[in-house]
XYZ file of C-alpha atoms in Angstrom:
666
model
C -117.058 -16.951 -52.961
C -118.825 -13.469 -52.302
C -117.153 -10.346 -50.335
C -120.162 -8.091 -48.740
C -120.146 -5.220 -46.635
C -117.019 -3.054 -45.865
C -113.331 -4.168 -45.472
C -110.312 -1.992 -44.361
C -107.037 -3.557 -44.643
C -104.003 -1.477 -42.859
C -100.808 -1.653 -42.883
C -100.660 -4.744 -44.159
C -97.851 -6.890 -45.677
C -96.911 -10.158 -47.513
C -95.137 -11.771 -49.919
C -97.728 -11.636 -52.778
C -100.719 -9.472 -52.684
C -99.880 -6.915 -49.228
C -103.643 -7.036 -47.985
C -105.589 -9.765 -49.966
C -104.222 -12.579 -52.424
C -107.202 -14.700 -54.387
C -106.266 -17.037 -57.244
C -109.157 -18.991 -59.099
C -109.328 -22.022 -61.101
C -111.004 -22.699 -64.546
C -115.230 -22.814 -63.558
C -114.458 -20.618 -60.082
C -116.362 -17.144 -59.562
C -115.231 -14.678 -56.884
C -117.827 -11.427 -56.556
C -117.122 -8.252 -54.421
C -120.169 -6.551 -53.538
C -119.031 -4.262 -50.793
C -116.019 -2.164 -50.541
C -112.366 -2.899 -49.442
C -109.792 -0.167 -48.291
C -106.522 -0.919 -48.781
C -104.607 1.535 -46.811
C -100.310 1.391 -46.531
C -100.142 -2.409 -47.515
C -96.730 -3.598 -49.120
C -95.629 -6.054 -50.961
C -92.349 -7.693 -52.103
C -93.618 -9.550 -54.653
C -96.886 -8.197 -56.937
C -99.286 -6.339 -55.838
C -98.761 -3.808 -53.007
C -101.941 -4.086 -51.749
C -104.159 -6.662 -53.297
C -103.214 -9.593 -56.047
C -105.679 -11.580 -58.134
C -105.106 -14.442 -60.766
C -107.623 -16.044 -62.990
C -106.847 -18.620 -65.067
C -109.244 -20.955 -67.017
C -112.295 -20.639 -68.964
C -115.184 -19.815 -67.083
C -113.229 -18.148 -63.924
C -114.630 -14.875 -63.400
C -114.244 -12.166 -60.954
C -116.531 -9.481 -60.751
C -115.971 -6.515 -58.645
C -119.315 -4.902 -58.294
C -118.315 -2.633 -55.334
C -115.313 -0.180 -54.787
C -111.656 -0.729 -54.226
C -109.405 1.576 -52.963
C -106.023 1.872 -52.732
C -104.543 4.411 -50.277
C -100.286 4.665 -50.104
C -99.792 1.061 -50.830
C -96.136 -0.046 -52.604
C -94.123 -2.826 -54.040
C -90.489 -3.216 -55.318
C -92.341 -4.877 -58.197
C -95.607 -4.758 -60.199
C -98.435 -3.134 -59.220
C -98.181 -0.724 -56.225
C -101.698 -1.105 -55.445
C -103.404 -4.091 -57.599
C -101.883 -6.515 -59.476
C -104.189 -9.030 -62.151
C -102.786 -11.722 -64.197
C -105.796 -13.221 -66.295
C -105.367 -16.319 -68.783
C -106.973 -18.761 -70.700
C -110.328 -17.091 -70.623
C -110.609 -15.936 -67.745
C -112.333 -12.697 -67.057
C -111.907 -10.016 -64.342
C -114.236 -6.732 -64.424
C -113.640 -3.909 -62.071
C -116.810 -1.269 -61.311
C -115.175 1.660 -58.773
C -112.169 1.637 -57.732
C -109.482 4.163 -56.830
C -105.553 4.397 -56.551
C -103.820 7.418 -54.045
C -100.449 7.986 -54.018
C -99.662 4.296 -54.959
C -96.028 3.167 -55.981
C -94.356 0.578 -57.777
C -91.271 -0.514 -59.904
C -93.597 -0.974 -62.812
C -97.240 -0.211 -62.526
C -97.255 2.775 -59.898
C -101.421 1.933 -59.205
C -102.588 -1.180 -61.475
C -100.242 -4.097 -62.955
C -102.844 -5.628 -65.616
C -101.174 -9.107 -67.371
C -103.092 -10.582 -69.984
C -102.945 -13.758 -72.197
C -105.006 -16.348 -74.443
C -107.911 -14.199 -74.497
C -108.471 -13.408 -71.164
C -110.612 -10.628 -70.758
C -110.678 -7.053 -68.316
C -112.953 -4.162 -67.984
C -113.805 -1.238 -65.967
C -117.181 -0.014 -66.376
C -117.506 2.056 -63.587
C -115.390 4.905 -62.257
C -111.846 4.674 -61.676
C -109.231 7.216 -60.960
C -105.465 7.293 -60.368
C -103.983 9.824 -57.990
C -100.454 10.889 -57.630
C -99.370 7.151 -58.125
C -95.559 6.549 -59.233
C -93.130 4.070 -61.076
C -89.479 4.123 -61.384
C -89.545 2.290 -64.989
C -92.905 2.025 -66.778
C -96.201 3.231 -66.164
C -96.745 5.725 -63.223
C -100.407 4.737 -63.027
C -100.749 1.111 -65.081
C -98.947 -0.751 -66.654
C -100.805 -3.023 -68.967
C -99.367 -6.476 -70.795
C -101.638 -7.753 -73.488
C -100.475 -11.056 -75.132
C -103.656 -11.973 -76.866
C -106.572 -10.671 -74.994
C -108.789 -7.361 -74.717
C -108.872 -4.655 -71.949
C -111.590 -2.920 -71.940
C -112.316 0.738 -70.963
C -116.201 0.652 -70.941
C -118.323 3.452 -72.637
C -120.000 4.069 -69.405
C -116.751 3.847 -67.364
C -114.988 7.037 -66.410
C -111.508 6.989 -65.990
C -109.017 9.985 -64.147
C -105.345 10.034 -64.059
C -103.670 13.283 -62.457
C -100.280 13.763 -61.478
C -98.947 10.528 -62.168
C -95.613 9.933 -62.964
C -92.361 7.852 -64.193
C -89.019 8.860 -63.001
C -87.352 7.351 -65.310
C -88.495 5.465 -68.255
C -92.019 5.568 -69.903
C -95.571 5.818 -69.448
C -96.324 8.917 -66.860
C -99.988 7.708 -67.253
C -99.925 4.684 -68.688
C -97.471 1.903 -70.620
C -99.092 -0.465 -72.718
C -97.875 -3.277 -74.537
C -100.359 -4.972 -77.405
C -99.371 -8.431 -79.136
C -100.688 -11.281 -80.906
C -103.978 -9.908 -81.985
C -104.242 -8.617 -78.249
C -106.715 -5.274 -78.220
C -107.447 -2.295 -75.679
C -110.633 0.114 -76.079
C -109.974 3.151 -74.088
C -113.622 5.582 -73.609
C -113.587 8.259 -71.131
C -110.012 8.567 -70.210
C -108.617 11.772 -69.175
C -104.561 12.128 -67.801
C -103.966 15.220 -67.124
C -100.375 16.628 -65.537
C -99.029 13.041 -65.941
C -95.145 13.209 -66.617
C -92.363 10.892 -68.104
C -88.942 11.317 -67.693
C -88.681 9.681 -71.538
C -91.272 8.598 -73.746
C -94.587 8.943 -73.464
C -95.820 11.539 -70.939
C -99.621 10.263 -70.416
C -99.437 7.262 -72.277
C -96.540 4.892 -74.130
C -97.614 2.061 -76.522
C -95.688 -0.314 -78.245
C -98.208 -2.407 -81.006
C -96.808 -5.638 -82.641
C -97.981 -8.958 -83.551
C -101.477 -7.349 -84.989
C -102.187 -5.895 -81.718
C -105.087 -2.864 -82.113
C -105.019 0.147 -79.552
C -108.337 2.330 -80.225
C -108.869 5.477 -78.910
C -112.431 5.971 -79.224
C -114.906 8.392 -76.941
C -114.152 11.390 -75.191
C -110.288 10.789 -74.624
C -108.445 13.874 -73.207
C -104.660 14.214 -72.232
C -103.730 17.615 -70.839
C -100.605 18.835 -69.635
C -98.675 15.822 -69.664
C -94.809 16.028 -70.408
C -91.952 13.713 -71.431
C -88.912 14.233 -71.531
C -88.068 12.087 -74.399
C -90.786 11.851 -76.990
C -94.632 12.184 -76.902
C -95.565 14.622 -74.685
C -98.981 13.226 -75.062
C -98.520 10.243 -76.514
C -95.911 7.846 -77.752
C -96.653 4.746 -79.649
C -94.396 2.711 -81.377
C -96.331 0.223 -84.172
C -95.040 -2.885 -85.870
C -96.630 -2.463 -89.497
C -94.921 -5.728 -90.597
C -97.306 -7.566 -88.716
C -100.574 -5.531 -89.599
C -100.787 -3.803 -86.450
C -103.183 -0.792 -85.881
C -103.624 2.163 -83.636
C -106.726 4.858 -84.328
C -107.803 8.069 -82.844
C -111.397 7.882 -83.209
C -111.790 11.141 -80.498
C -109.048 12.105 -78.320
C -108.400 15.710 -77.174
C -104.433 16.459 -76.511
C -103.855 20.023 -75.238
C -101.013 21.599 -73.905
C -98.671 18.766 -73.694
C -95.096 19.327 -74.435
C -92.081 17.441 -75.638
C -88.358 18.779 -74.139
C -85.244 18.231 -74.757
C -83.738 15.968 -72.324
C -80.878 17.451 -70.206
C -79.589 13.818 -69.488
C -76.227 13.400 -71.270
C -76.860 9.506 -71.793
C -79.835 10.461 -74.175
C -78.663 11.241 -77.635
C -80.346 13.897 -79.790
C -83.115 12.155 -81.913
C -84.556 10.103 -78.540
C -86.122 13.919 -76.986
C -87.817 16.583 -77.907
C -90.098 15.229 -80.615
C -93.776 15.579 -81.123
C -95.301 17.657 -78.403
C -98.699 15.816 -78.345
C -98.566 12.440 -80.411
C -95.506 11.117 -81.827
C -96.062 8.254 -83.816
C -92.950 5.508 -84.797
C -93.317 3.082 -87.425
C -91.039 -0.327 -88.250
C -91.730 -2.092 -91.355
C -93.237 -0.791 -95.132
C -96.963 0.438 -93.884
C -98.955 0.600 -96.781
C -101.534 3.452 -95.851
C -104.007 1.495 -98.214
C -104.794 -0.861 -94.649
C -105.833 2.258 -92.929
C -104.738 0.446 -89.742
C -103.197 4.146 -88.474
C -106.019 6.454 -88.621
C -105.705 9.629 -86.559
C -109.232 11.121 -87.878
C -110.508 11.975 -84.325
C -107.159 13.729 -83.106
C -107.775 17.009 -81.729
C -104.578 19.414 -81.025
C -104.295 22.559 -79.232
C -101.364 24.362 -78.026
C -99.179 21.692 -77.923
C -95.110 22.131 -77.955
C -92.062 20.653 -78.577
C -88.491 21.691 -78.515
C -87.390 19.441 -81.839
C -90.238 19.377 -84.402
C -93.586 18.393 -84.928
C -95.244 20.907 -81.781
C -98.449 18.309 -81.897
C -97.446 15.215 -83.819
C -94.100 13.963 -85.233
C -94.303 10.474 -87.470
C -91.442 8.549 -88.408
C -92.156 6.345 -91.054
C -90.727 5.040 -94.408
C -93.913 6.066 -96.516
C -94.960 9.161 -95.001
C -96.015 10.687 -97.937
C -98.210 8.029 -99.428
C -99.494 7.782 -96.040
C -100.317 12.014 -96.173
C -102.017 11.684 -99.335
C -104.201 8.674 -98.887
C -107.714 9.975 -98.759
C -108.287 13.473 -99.375
C -105.785 16.434 -98.029
C -103.981 14.396 -95.336
C -107.189 13.303 -93.948
C -106.042 10.837 -92.013
C -103.427 11.994 -90.377
C -104.494 15.380 -89.624
C -107.302 15.399 -87.381
C -108.428 19.037 -86.728
C -106.035 20.684 -87.938
C -106.723 23.315 -90.156
C -104.784 23.938 -93.487
C -105.663 27.566 -93.556
C -105.109 28.296 -89.800
C -102.823 26.072 -88.285
C -99.000 26.651 -88.197
C -96.950 24.106 -90.261
C -94.779 23.229 -87.684
C -97.678 21.706 -86.084
C -97.322 18.389 -87.737
C -93.960 17.645 -88.715
C -92.264 13.768 -89.837
C -89.695 12.502 -91.418
C -89.591 9.539 -94.028
C -87.424 6.862 -92.288
C -87.755 3.565 -90.163
C -88.221 4.207 -86.336
C -85.151 1.819 -85.705
C -83.354 4.163 -88.378
C -84.384 7.296 -86.584
C -83.002 6.329 -82.946
C -79.627 5.621 -85.078
C -79.190 9.037 -87.107
C -77.505 12.185 -86.102
C -79.031 15.399 -85.371
C -77.861 16.750 -88.764
C -79.529 14.021 -90.907
C -82.706 14.414 -88.836
C -82.509 18.149 -89.237
C -82.510 17.873 -93.319
C -84.707 15.129 -93.930
C -87.678 16.052 -91.843
C -90.321 18.382 -92.842
C -94.530 19.695 -92.212
C -96.553 17.180 -93.149
C -98.509 19.471 -95.104
C -96.368 19.990 -97.542
C -96.590 16.632 -98.339
C -100.665 16.358 -99.247
C -100.989 19.823 -100.188
C -102.482 20.026 -103.763
C -102.066 23.484 -105.860
C -104.939 23.896 -108.102
C -103.999 25.119 -111.528
C -106.520 28.073 -113.330
C -106.268 28.011 -117.120
C -109.368 30.213 -117.114
C -112.081 32.290 -115.627
C -115.134 33.699 -116.820
C -118.091 35.586 -114.935
C -121.486 36.308 -116.875
C -123.413 39.639 -115.598
C -126.511 40.036 -117.026
C -127.259 44.009 -118.017
C -130.627 43.963 -117.324
C -129.926 43.392 -113.693
C -126.047 43.902 -113.011
C -126.454 43.640 -109.341
C -128.345 40.200 -109.522
C -126.456 37.162 -109.799
C -123.034 36.014 -111.294
C -122.382 32.656 -112.719
C -118.754 32.089 -112.506
C -116.932 29.686 -114.901
C -113.653 28.005 -114.236
C -110.994 25.560 -115.943
C -108.554 23.930 -114.715
C -107.052 20.932 -112.678
C -106.572 19.607 -109.222
C -109.116 21.344 -107.884
C -110.714 19.437 -104.624
C -114.597 19.234 -104.006
C -115.519 20.493 -101.014
C -112.493 22.282 -100.465
C -112.006 24.783 -103.334
C -111.601 27.985 -103.078
C -112.061 31.093 -105.153
C -110.373 34.524 -104.507
C -111.097 37.427 -106.351
C -109.770 40.737 -106.252
C -109.039 43.737 -108.070
C -105.996 44.177 -110.742
C -105.795 47.610 -111.619
C -108.603 49.974 -113.237
C -109.203 49.887 -116.388
C -107.906 52.902 -118.895
C -110.229 55.736 -120.762
C -109.248 53.697 -123.760
C -110.659 49.992 -122.683
C -113.502 51.448 -120.998
C -114.566 53.162 -124.892
C -113.517 50.578 -126.995
C -115.556 48.342 -124.768
C -118.704 50.645 -124.454
C -118.217 50.252 -128.782
C -118.218 47.083 -128.897
C -121.098 46.426 -126.615
C -123.008 48.799 -129.120
C -121.985 47.020 -132.124
C -123.220 43.677 -130.474
C -126.118 45.428 -129.260
C -127.342 46.888 -132.810
C -126.382 43.350 -134.828
C -128.538 41.481 -132.045
C -131.422 43.986 -133.128
C -130.606 43.339 -136.633
C -130.697 39.666 -136.200
C -134.118 40.100 -134.047
C -135.479 41.702 -137.400
C -134.188 38.723 -139.726
C -135.141 36.400 -136.793
C -139.146 38.186 -136.886
C -139.534 38.190 -140.361
C -138.664 34.893 -141.280
C -140.653 33.458 -138.814
C -144.020 35.449 -139.924
C -145.713 36.612 -142.887
C -148.384 37.592 -142.315
C -149.543 36.106 -139.011
C -147.094 37.253 -136.515
C -146.135 34.727 -133.401
C -144.752 35.812 -130.503
C -140.817 35.046 -129.914
C -139.601 34.245 -126.850
C -136.305 36.135 -125.183
C -133.171 34.369 -126.580
C -130.035 35.473 -124.867
C -127.323 37.101 -126.536
C -123.776 37.596 -125.497
C -120.778 40.111 -125.664
C -117.384 38.912 -124.784
C -115.506 42.160 -122.851
C -111.955 40.507 -123.537
C -109.028 43.142 -123.620
C -106.137 40.518 -123.713
C -104.168 42.378 -121.773
C -101.136 40.873 -119.711
C -100.886 41.111 -116.391
C -98.105 43.023 -115.599
C -96.264 42.244 -111.692
C -96.875 44.906 -109.278
C -100.037 46.008 -110.630
C -101.619 43.986 -108.022
C -103.464 46.116 -105.205
C -105.763 43.656 -103.862
C -108.364 45.636 -103.465
C -112.021 44.862 -102.712
C -110.969 41.007 -102.059
C -113.593 38.231 -101.918
C -112.604 34.678 -101.079
C -115.742 32.780 -102.138
C -117.133 30.364 -100.253
C -117.108 32.478 -97.348
C -116.549 30.639 -94.069
C -120.152 30.875 -92.590
C -121.042 27.577 -94.473
C -124.589 28.813 -95.627
C -123.345 29.746 -99.473
C -123.973 27.409 -102.634
C -121.156 24.871 -103.049
C -118.763 24.757 -106.259
C -119.628 22.446 -108.077
C -116.475 20.744 -110.056
C -116.940 18.673 -113.066
C -113.725 15.860 -113.949
C -111.071 14.044 -112.042
C -108.521 16.167 -109.773
C -105.680 15.322 -111.980
C -107.316 16.011 -115.356
C -109.138 18.922 -117.169
C -111.806 20.059 -115.067
C -114.672 22.734 -115.188
C -116.217 24.268 -112.267
C -118.964 26.633 -111.576
C -120.047 29.564 -109.095
C -122.959 30.528 -108.371
C -122.959 34.021 -106.145
C -126.722 35.919 -105.449
C -125.036 39.358 -105.298
C -123.145 40.386 -107.882
C -123.522 44.747 -106.750
C -119.479 43.899 -105.480
C -118.417 43.626 -109.517
C -117.222 46.944 -111.108
C -116.219 45.455 -114.359
C -117.089 48.427 -116.266
C -113.847 50.313 -114.339
C -112.042 47.775 -113.291
C -110.274 44.622 -114.206
C -110.068 42.026 -111.718
C -107.881 38.954 -111.503
C -108.820 35.226 -109.728
C -106.792 32.067 -108.202
C -107.651 29.234 -106.454
C -106.918 27.363 -103.724
C -107.251 23.710 -102.249
C -106.581 25.285 -98.575
C -107.667 28.812 -97.975
C -103.880 29.684 -97.401
C -102.042 29.120 -100.458
C -103.908 30.370 -103.490
C -102.260 29.772 -107.072
C -102.948 30.336 -110.732
C -101.318 29.747 -113.988
C -99.491 26.262 -114.103
C -100.052 26.145 -110.283
C -97.684 29.105 -109.415
C -98.605 30.730 -105.605
C -99.727 34.055 -105.802
C -97.556 35.793 -103.309
C -94.432 34.263 -104.875
C -95.270 35.070 -108.793
C -98.578 38.138 -109.305
C -98.135 36.979 -112.857
C -99.903 34.117 -111.732
C -103.267 35.681 -111.480
C -105.664 34.851 -113.977
C -107.252 37.450 -115.791
C -111.029 37.586 -115.265
C -113.155 37.597 -118.910
C -116.247 39.313 -118.207
C -119.717 37.855 -120.303
C -122.424 40.145 -120.721
C -125.736 38.836 -120.988
C -128.709 40.663 -122.424
C -131.909 40.325 -122.712
C -134.095 40.605 -125.761
C -136.130 43.429 -124.601
C -135.403 46.113 -123.104
C -134.755 47.551 -119.669
C -138.011 48.798 -118.303
C -140.447 47.707 -121.148
C -142.366 44.227 -121.004
C -142.472 43.891 -125.129
C -139.950 42.031 -126.795
C -138.168 43.631 -130.047
C -139.476 41.272 -132.093
C -142.957 41.434 -131.116
C -142.414 45.104 -131.497
C -140.570 44.576 -135.781
C -143.566 41.806 -136.602
C -146.024 44.361 -135.335
C -144.471 46.940 -137.948
C -144.135 44.528 -140.517
C -147.370 43.400 -140.469
C -148.531 47.379 -140.370
C -146.757 48.104 -143.847
C -148.413 44.630 -144.905
C -152.062 46.349 -144.350
C -151.120 49.599 -145.497
C -149.903 47.357 -149.002
C -153.254 45.671 -149.455
C -154.856 49.207 -148.944
C -153.251 50.509 -151.132
C -153.829 47.430 -153.997
C -157.120 47.261 -153.272
C -157.653 51.155 -154.521
C -155.476 50.422 -157.543
C -157.280 47.629 -158.392
C -160.831 49.590 -158.141
C -159.548 52.507 -160.333
C -159.406 49.998 -162.897
C -162.423 48.681 -162.653
C -164.009 52.076 -162.800
C -162.208 53.165 -165.773
C -163.209 49.608 -167.586
C -167.158 50.147 -166.713
C -166.338 53.766 -167.893
C -165.300 52.626 -171.120
C -167.918 49.761 -172.009
C -171.076 52.904 -171.182
C -169.374 54.962 -173.865
C -169.527 51.987 -176.209
C -173.402 51.161 -175.693
C -173.632 55.266 -176.273
C -173.015 54.942 -180.126
C -176.584 53.142 -181.050
C -177.214 51.418 -184.273
C -178.338 54.542 -186.143
C -174.960 55.753 -185.565
C -172.807 52.747 -186.455
C -170.778 53.420 -189.172
C -171.409 50.916 -192.179
C -169.809 50.085 -195.101
C -166.885 52.013 -194.069
C -162.380 51.156 -193.878
C -161.041 49.395 -191.459
C -159.066 52.452 -190.248
C -162.112 54.749 -190.500
C -164.303 52.743 -187.666
C -160.788 52.760 -185.965
C -158.235 55.432 -186.627
C -154.828 54.878 -186.200
C -154.389 57.774 -184.030
C -156.600 56.870 -181.479
C -155.416 56.185 -178.466
C -158.627 55.896 -175.771
C -159.068 53.019 -176.852
C -155.339 51.159 -176.264
C -154.739 52.774 -173.318
C -157.400 51.332 -171.645
C -156.856 48.307 -173.339
C -153.304 48.358 -171.955
C -154.480 48.982 -168.624
C -156.371 45.608 -168.594
C -153.884 43.397 -169.979
C -151.174 44.682 -167.755
C -153.948 43.881 -164.915
C -154.359 40.573 -166.389
C -151.180 39.532 -167.152
C -148.872 41.112 -164.400
C -147.029 38.910 -162.101
C -147.603 38.103 -158.233
C -147.551 41.887 -156.893
C -144.590 41.727 -153.720
C -143.342 43.664 -150.882
C -139.914 43.079 -150.414
C -138.641 43.158 -146.733
C -135.219 41.620 -146.771
C -135.230 38.521 -147.912
C -138.989 37.999 -147.284
C -142.437 39.200 -149.138
C -145.797 39.462 -148.184
C -147.156 37.576 -151.625
C -150.573 38.933 -153.010
C -152.816 37.263 -156.003
C -152.879 38.783 -159.617
C -155.743 41.348 -159.815
C -158.601 39.552 -162.174
C -157.597 36.440 -159.833
C -158.592 39.258 -156.948
C -161.899 40.410 -158.726
C -162.466 37.023 -159.735
C -162.607 36.347 -156.181
C -164.097 39.138 -154.299
């Protein structure tokens, strides 16, 4: 059947479907291309304006045109439209509007789906000033094994919808038996319920699933029970799922009901969202996921300004993942009020039967459950003395430091005493001189005559007075928290597992703020940029002595500031110069001996044959008291038999060959 053009039904009434009733069986199809207006239509049965029923495979109702319901009413289900979809049947609606419609259940629209049925809205739909007395001021949805899809191309708006007695000011949905509801681009403004779920009330069981997928918004919704924006109750024993991928909940409120028939536990919890879980939920299943929840300026009279959770394993749920990621949404550990997210570790059924005293004693902020307080054992910073305003490298040791979340606070503990300053200067000078001596030895070891270029070798001087940090000495001047919140700085590198020993490294490009010569610094860490801890994970605000004193490591290059020639090279040049001087001295000495030897030979040849003494006694030929020849002989003997000449320098020697060998080679 095809409907074309525009049809207006005014003040129609009937037992089922005041203005229009249609039922479709297997293999049948109804297409409405035009626009149908239902104005002031009423029914004593289902569907004040229209009743649509589709059952069986290939049974399809496709409204490609537009439906408009004005001031339609029924005393039962579906003030504007009632739709029953069963056994794989399909109903799809493009555009629909419901204005000031009312019913006992489902003020504007009532949907019943079962056995793989399918309903979709893919155009623009609005529910304005619709109301009910029991469930679902705008829409009531019962899904028993089917699927409801508010398509990504759709836009659905609820404005000023109300439930005067029970639950679900904007929408009431019950999802079971593998049923599924997917919500996109839905906005609920100023909706109200007398009890739970000012915006949406959702009951999920028997492996049902509710997904708030994209661009959902709850604004100024109000309940006089629990869950100003959303109330969701989940049966975790049957693998049910509730996920928020993208939903903004703001300025919603949950008020403590003035109705004397309501007990204390039944009202005033969860201004934005109330989540109640029956059974023993296992967080590892990830069936409950609030990653996409965004909360602002919500309020609740009793607890959980934006979120209240009732769950037996609430601690495990909060600790699953990283720092409460499955529960916190956009909650900031640094800036948000701890009362924004509150919960209690009991079953939902037990919660409803508990006294106010028990609830007050057992409920607590959820941040307490996922919070990880870091433990800092030691902290060092490496400073290059040749460039004190340059890069600083910090080395931290501890545990429970969360990668991607770790923050470090560095602050001045106190001024150094003059005694400490003098002592450290002496240590620096001593180490500096010691380094020079090591450089001299290293230079002489690595070179004999030929000088080899030696690269700079860094020396570290530890300055640590080992003074205890006394209480009340922290003045927190010149406080620095790293990394800054601009997101432009180098991340903190962390090695090791959270619960084991860890090492963290921080590189700061600007070290001009560190006045290590005159100040003593303390350091603490935080995984939330809110609570900073130090030794043994103790909060610095609780005990000032928890801060770890920052140890300064001076990094000194083997070159003088302002001079490009390394000390090792200078030392090598000096040693080489001394060696050359020694060579010249040896050459001169050898030359003198050679000269004397030649003169001695000439004297002997001066005596001719005629002057030679013959037949004289030996003692007359060579008198015993004559020392001239002896002196020459001894000199030559000393040259001939002398050991290798050496010039000692420390442990090393510059060696030369003997004089005779030298003469022979020359």
